[in-house]
CSV table of C-alpha atoms and ligand atoms in Angstrom, one decimal:
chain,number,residue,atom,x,y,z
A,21,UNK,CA,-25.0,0.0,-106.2
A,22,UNK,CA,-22.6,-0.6,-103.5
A,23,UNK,CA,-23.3,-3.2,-101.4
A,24,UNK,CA,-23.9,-2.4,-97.8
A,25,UNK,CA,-23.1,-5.4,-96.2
A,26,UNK,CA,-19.2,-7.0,-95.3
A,27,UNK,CA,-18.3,-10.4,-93.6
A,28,UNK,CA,-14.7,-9.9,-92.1
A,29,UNK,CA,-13.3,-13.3,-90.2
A,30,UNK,CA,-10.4,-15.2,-89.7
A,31,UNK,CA,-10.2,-19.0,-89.8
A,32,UNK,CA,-6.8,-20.7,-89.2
A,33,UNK,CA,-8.5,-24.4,-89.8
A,34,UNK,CA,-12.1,-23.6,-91.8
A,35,UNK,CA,-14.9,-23.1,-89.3
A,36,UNK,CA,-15.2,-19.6,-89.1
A,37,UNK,CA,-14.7,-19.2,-93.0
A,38,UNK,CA,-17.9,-21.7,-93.3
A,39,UNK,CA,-20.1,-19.7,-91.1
A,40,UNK,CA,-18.8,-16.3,-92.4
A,41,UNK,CA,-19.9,-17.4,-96.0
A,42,UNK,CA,-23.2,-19.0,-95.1
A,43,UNK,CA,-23.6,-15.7,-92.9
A,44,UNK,CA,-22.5,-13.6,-96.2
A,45,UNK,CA,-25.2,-15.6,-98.8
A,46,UNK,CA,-28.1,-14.4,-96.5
A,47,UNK,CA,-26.9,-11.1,-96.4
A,48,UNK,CA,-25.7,-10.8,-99.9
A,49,UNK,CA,-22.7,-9.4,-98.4
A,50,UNK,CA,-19.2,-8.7,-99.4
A,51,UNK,CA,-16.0,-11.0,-97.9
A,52,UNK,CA,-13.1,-9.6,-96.5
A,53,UNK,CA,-10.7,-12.8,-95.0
A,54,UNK,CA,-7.5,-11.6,-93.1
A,55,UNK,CA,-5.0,-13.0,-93.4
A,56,UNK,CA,-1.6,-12.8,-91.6
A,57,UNK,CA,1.2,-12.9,-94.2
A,58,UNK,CA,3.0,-15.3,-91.9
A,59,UNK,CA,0.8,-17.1,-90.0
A,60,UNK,CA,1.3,-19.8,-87.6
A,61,UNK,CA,1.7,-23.4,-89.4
A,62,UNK,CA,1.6,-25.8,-86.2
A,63,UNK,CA,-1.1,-28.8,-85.9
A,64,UNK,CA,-1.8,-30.6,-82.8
A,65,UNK,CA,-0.9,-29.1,-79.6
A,66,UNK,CA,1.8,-27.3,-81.1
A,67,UNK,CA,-0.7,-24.8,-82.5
A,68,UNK,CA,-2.2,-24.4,-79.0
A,69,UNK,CA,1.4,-23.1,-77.7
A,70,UNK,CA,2.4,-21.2,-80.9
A,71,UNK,CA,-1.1,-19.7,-80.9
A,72,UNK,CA,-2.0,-19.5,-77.2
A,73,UNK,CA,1.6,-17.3,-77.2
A,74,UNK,CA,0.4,-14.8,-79.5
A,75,UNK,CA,-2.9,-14.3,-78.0
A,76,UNK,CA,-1.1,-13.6,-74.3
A,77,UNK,CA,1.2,-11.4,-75.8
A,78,UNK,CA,-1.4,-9.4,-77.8
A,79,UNK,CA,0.8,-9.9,-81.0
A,80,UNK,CA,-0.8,-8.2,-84.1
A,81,UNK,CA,0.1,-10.3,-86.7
A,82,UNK,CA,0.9,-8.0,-90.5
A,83,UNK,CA,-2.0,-9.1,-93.1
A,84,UNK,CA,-2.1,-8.9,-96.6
A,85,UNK,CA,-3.6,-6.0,-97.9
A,86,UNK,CA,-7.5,-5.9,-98.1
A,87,UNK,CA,-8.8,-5.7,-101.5
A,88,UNK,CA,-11.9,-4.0,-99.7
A,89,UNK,CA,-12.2,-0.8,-97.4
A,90,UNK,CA,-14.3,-1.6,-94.6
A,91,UNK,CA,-15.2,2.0,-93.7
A,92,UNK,CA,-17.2,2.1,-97.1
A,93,UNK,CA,-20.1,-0.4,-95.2
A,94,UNK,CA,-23.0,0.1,-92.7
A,95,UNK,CA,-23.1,-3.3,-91.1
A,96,UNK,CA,-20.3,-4.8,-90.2
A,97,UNK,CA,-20.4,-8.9,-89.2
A,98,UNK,CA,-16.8,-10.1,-87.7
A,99,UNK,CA,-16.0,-13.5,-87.2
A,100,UNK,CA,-13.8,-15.3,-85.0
A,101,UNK,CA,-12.1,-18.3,-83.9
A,102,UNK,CA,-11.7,-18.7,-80.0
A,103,UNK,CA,-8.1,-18.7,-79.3
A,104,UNK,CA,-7.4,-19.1,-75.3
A,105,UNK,CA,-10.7,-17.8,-74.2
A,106,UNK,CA,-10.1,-14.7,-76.7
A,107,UNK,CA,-10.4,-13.2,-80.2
A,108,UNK,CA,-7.8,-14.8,-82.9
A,109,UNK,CA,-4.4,-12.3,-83.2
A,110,UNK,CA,-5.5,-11.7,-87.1
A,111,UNK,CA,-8.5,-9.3,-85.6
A,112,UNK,CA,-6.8,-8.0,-83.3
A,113,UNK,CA,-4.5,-6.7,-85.9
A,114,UNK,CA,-7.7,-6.0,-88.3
A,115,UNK,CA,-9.0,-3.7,-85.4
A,116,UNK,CA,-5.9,-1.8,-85.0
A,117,UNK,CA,-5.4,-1.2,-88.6
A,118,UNK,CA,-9.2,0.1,-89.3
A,119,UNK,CA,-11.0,2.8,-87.4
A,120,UNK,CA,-14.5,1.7,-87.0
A,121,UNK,CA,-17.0,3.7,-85.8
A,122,UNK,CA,-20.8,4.0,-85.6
A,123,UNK,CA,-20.7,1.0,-88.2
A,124,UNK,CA,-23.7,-1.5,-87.3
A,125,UNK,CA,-21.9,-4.5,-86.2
A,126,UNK,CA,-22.7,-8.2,-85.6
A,127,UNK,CA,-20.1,-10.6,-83.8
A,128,UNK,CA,-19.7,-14.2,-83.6
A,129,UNK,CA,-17.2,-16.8,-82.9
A,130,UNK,CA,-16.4,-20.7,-83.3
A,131,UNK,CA,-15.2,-22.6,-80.5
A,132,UNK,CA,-14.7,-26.1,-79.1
A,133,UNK,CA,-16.8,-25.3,-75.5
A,134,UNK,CA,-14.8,-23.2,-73.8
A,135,UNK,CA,-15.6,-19.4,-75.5
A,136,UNK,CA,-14.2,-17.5,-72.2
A,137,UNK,CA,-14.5,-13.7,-73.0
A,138,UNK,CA,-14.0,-13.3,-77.0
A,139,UNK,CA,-17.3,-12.0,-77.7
A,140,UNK,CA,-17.3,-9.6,-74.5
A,141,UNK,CA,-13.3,-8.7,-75.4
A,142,UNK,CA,-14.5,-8.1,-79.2
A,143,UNK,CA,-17.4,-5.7,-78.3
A,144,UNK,CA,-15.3,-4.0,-75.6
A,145,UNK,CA,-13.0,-3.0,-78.8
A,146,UNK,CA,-16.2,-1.9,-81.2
A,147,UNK,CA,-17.7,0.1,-78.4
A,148,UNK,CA,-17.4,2.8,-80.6
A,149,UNK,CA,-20.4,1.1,-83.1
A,150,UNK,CA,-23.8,-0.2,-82.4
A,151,UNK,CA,-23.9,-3.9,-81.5
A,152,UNK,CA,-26.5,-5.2,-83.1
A,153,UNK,CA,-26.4,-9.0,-82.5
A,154,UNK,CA,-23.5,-12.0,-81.5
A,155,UNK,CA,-23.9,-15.8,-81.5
A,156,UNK,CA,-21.2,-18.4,-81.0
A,157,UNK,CA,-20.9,-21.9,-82.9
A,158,UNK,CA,-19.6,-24.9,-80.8
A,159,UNK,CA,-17.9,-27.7,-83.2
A,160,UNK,CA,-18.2,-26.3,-86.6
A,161,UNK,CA,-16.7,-29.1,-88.1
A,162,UNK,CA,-18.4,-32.1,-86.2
A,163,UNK,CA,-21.6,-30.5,-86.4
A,164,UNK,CA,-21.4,-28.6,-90.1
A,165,UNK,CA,-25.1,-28.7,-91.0
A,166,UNK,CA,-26.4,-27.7,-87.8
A,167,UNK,CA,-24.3,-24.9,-87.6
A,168,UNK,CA,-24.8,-23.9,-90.9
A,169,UNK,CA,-28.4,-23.7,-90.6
A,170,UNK,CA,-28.0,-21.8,-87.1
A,171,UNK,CA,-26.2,-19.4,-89.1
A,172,UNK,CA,-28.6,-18.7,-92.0
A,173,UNK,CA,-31.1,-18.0,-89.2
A,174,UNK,CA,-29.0,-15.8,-87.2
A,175,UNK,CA,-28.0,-13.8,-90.1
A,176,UNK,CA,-31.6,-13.6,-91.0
A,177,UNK,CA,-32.0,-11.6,-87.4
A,178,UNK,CA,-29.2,-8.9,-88.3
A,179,UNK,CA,-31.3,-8.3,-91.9
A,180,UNK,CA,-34.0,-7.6,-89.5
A,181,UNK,CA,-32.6,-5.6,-86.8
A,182,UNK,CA,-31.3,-3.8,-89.6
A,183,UNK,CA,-34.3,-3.0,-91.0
A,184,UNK,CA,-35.8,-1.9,-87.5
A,185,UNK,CA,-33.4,1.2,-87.6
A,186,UNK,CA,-35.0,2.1,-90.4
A,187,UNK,CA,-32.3,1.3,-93.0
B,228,LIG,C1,-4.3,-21.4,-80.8
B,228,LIG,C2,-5.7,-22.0,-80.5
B,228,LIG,C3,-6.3,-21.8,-79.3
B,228,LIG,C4,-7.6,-22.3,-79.1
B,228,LIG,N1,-8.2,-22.0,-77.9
B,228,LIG,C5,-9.5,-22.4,-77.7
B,228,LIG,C6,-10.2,-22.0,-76.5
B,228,LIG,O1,-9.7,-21.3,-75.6
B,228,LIG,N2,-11.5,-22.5,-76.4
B,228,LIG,C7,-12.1,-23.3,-77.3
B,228,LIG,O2,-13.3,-23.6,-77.1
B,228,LIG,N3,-11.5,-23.6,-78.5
B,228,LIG,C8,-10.2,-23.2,-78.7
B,228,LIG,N4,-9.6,-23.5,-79.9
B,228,LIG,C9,-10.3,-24.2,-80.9
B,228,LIG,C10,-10.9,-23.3,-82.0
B,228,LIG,O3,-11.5,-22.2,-81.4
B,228,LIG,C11,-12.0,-24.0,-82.8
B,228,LIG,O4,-11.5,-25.2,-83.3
B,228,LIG,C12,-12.5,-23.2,-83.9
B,228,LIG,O5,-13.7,-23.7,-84.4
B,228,LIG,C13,-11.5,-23.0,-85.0
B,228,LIG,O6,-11.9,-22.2,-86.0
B,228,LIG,P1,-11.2,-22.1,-87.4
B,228,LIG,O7,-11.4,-23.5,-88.0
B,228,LIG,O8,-12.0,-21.1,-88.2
B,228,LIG,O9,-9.8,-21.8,-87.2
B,228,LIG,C14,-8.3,-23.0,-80.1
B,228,LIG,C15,-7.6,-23.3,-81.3
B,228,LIG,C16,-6.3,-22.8,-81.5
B,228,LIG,C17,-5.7,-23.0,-82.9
């Protein structure tokens, strides 16, 4: 059977890729990572700049080739990290490359406090699907287990709302 259910995320340093498989056990889903073929390689505040500059200049970096067609799912979970109050460049680029519509779609992102727009931004760009739910996680990596566990429970409200529509 095919499976109904696909995680997509970027992570640059971990966070998101943590929640976005904790979020994919629940779910039993599938895992599509993308990832930029050349992708920023700054630490420290150099990543802020060489990162900060793509997100201004709504650069949509090239990714690898997906080994999964995300048209083929009904509910759709996308993961982000916050870069300069936004979504991460790599979904930007994801977005432009695939045509979602009327997919059933969760969003969530990872953050350090200041989350600005990204989740507003990201649904603006899905407003062709149904939202069906959106969290954010403050300090994956200081606070692993507690976001782990607030992840498993969110995902467990998208198998819900799922099922509410009758799926
Ligand atoms: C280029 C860049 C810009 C960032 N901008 C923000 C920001 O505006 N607000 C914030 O709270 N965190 C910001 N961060 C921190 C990340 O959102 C946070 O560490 C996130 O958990 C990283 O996820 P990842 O490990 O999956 O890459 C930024 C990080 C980078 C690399």
């Amino acid at each position: 059977m095919v499976n109904k259910n696909l995680v997509v995320y970027y992570s640059y340093e971990g966070s998101t890729r943590v929640i976005a498989e904790t979020i994919a056990s629940v779910l039993d889903a599938d895992l599509l990572e993308c990832r930029p073929i050349k992708d920023i390689s700054s630490k420290g505040f150099m990543k802020y700049v060489w990162g900060g500059r793509q997100v201004i200049f709504k650069k949509r970096p090239q990714l690898e080739t997906f080994e999964k067609n995300p048209t083929d799912y009904e509910m759709i979970i996308i993961g982000t990290p916050v870069w300069k109050f936004d979504y991460a460049p790599a979904i930007r680029s994801f977005l432009s490359q695939v045509n979602l519509t009327n997919k059933k779609i969760g969003v969530f992102c990872c953050h350090e406090g200041v989350k600005g727009k990204t989740l507003d931004h990201l649904k603006e760009d899905l407003s062709n699907n149904t939202i069906i739910g959106e969290s954010d996680f403050l300090n994956v990596k200081k606070n692993k287990e507690e976001n782990i566990a607030q992840a498993k429970k969110w995902a467990m409200t998208l198998n819900d709302k799922k099922g509410e529509r009758g799926e």
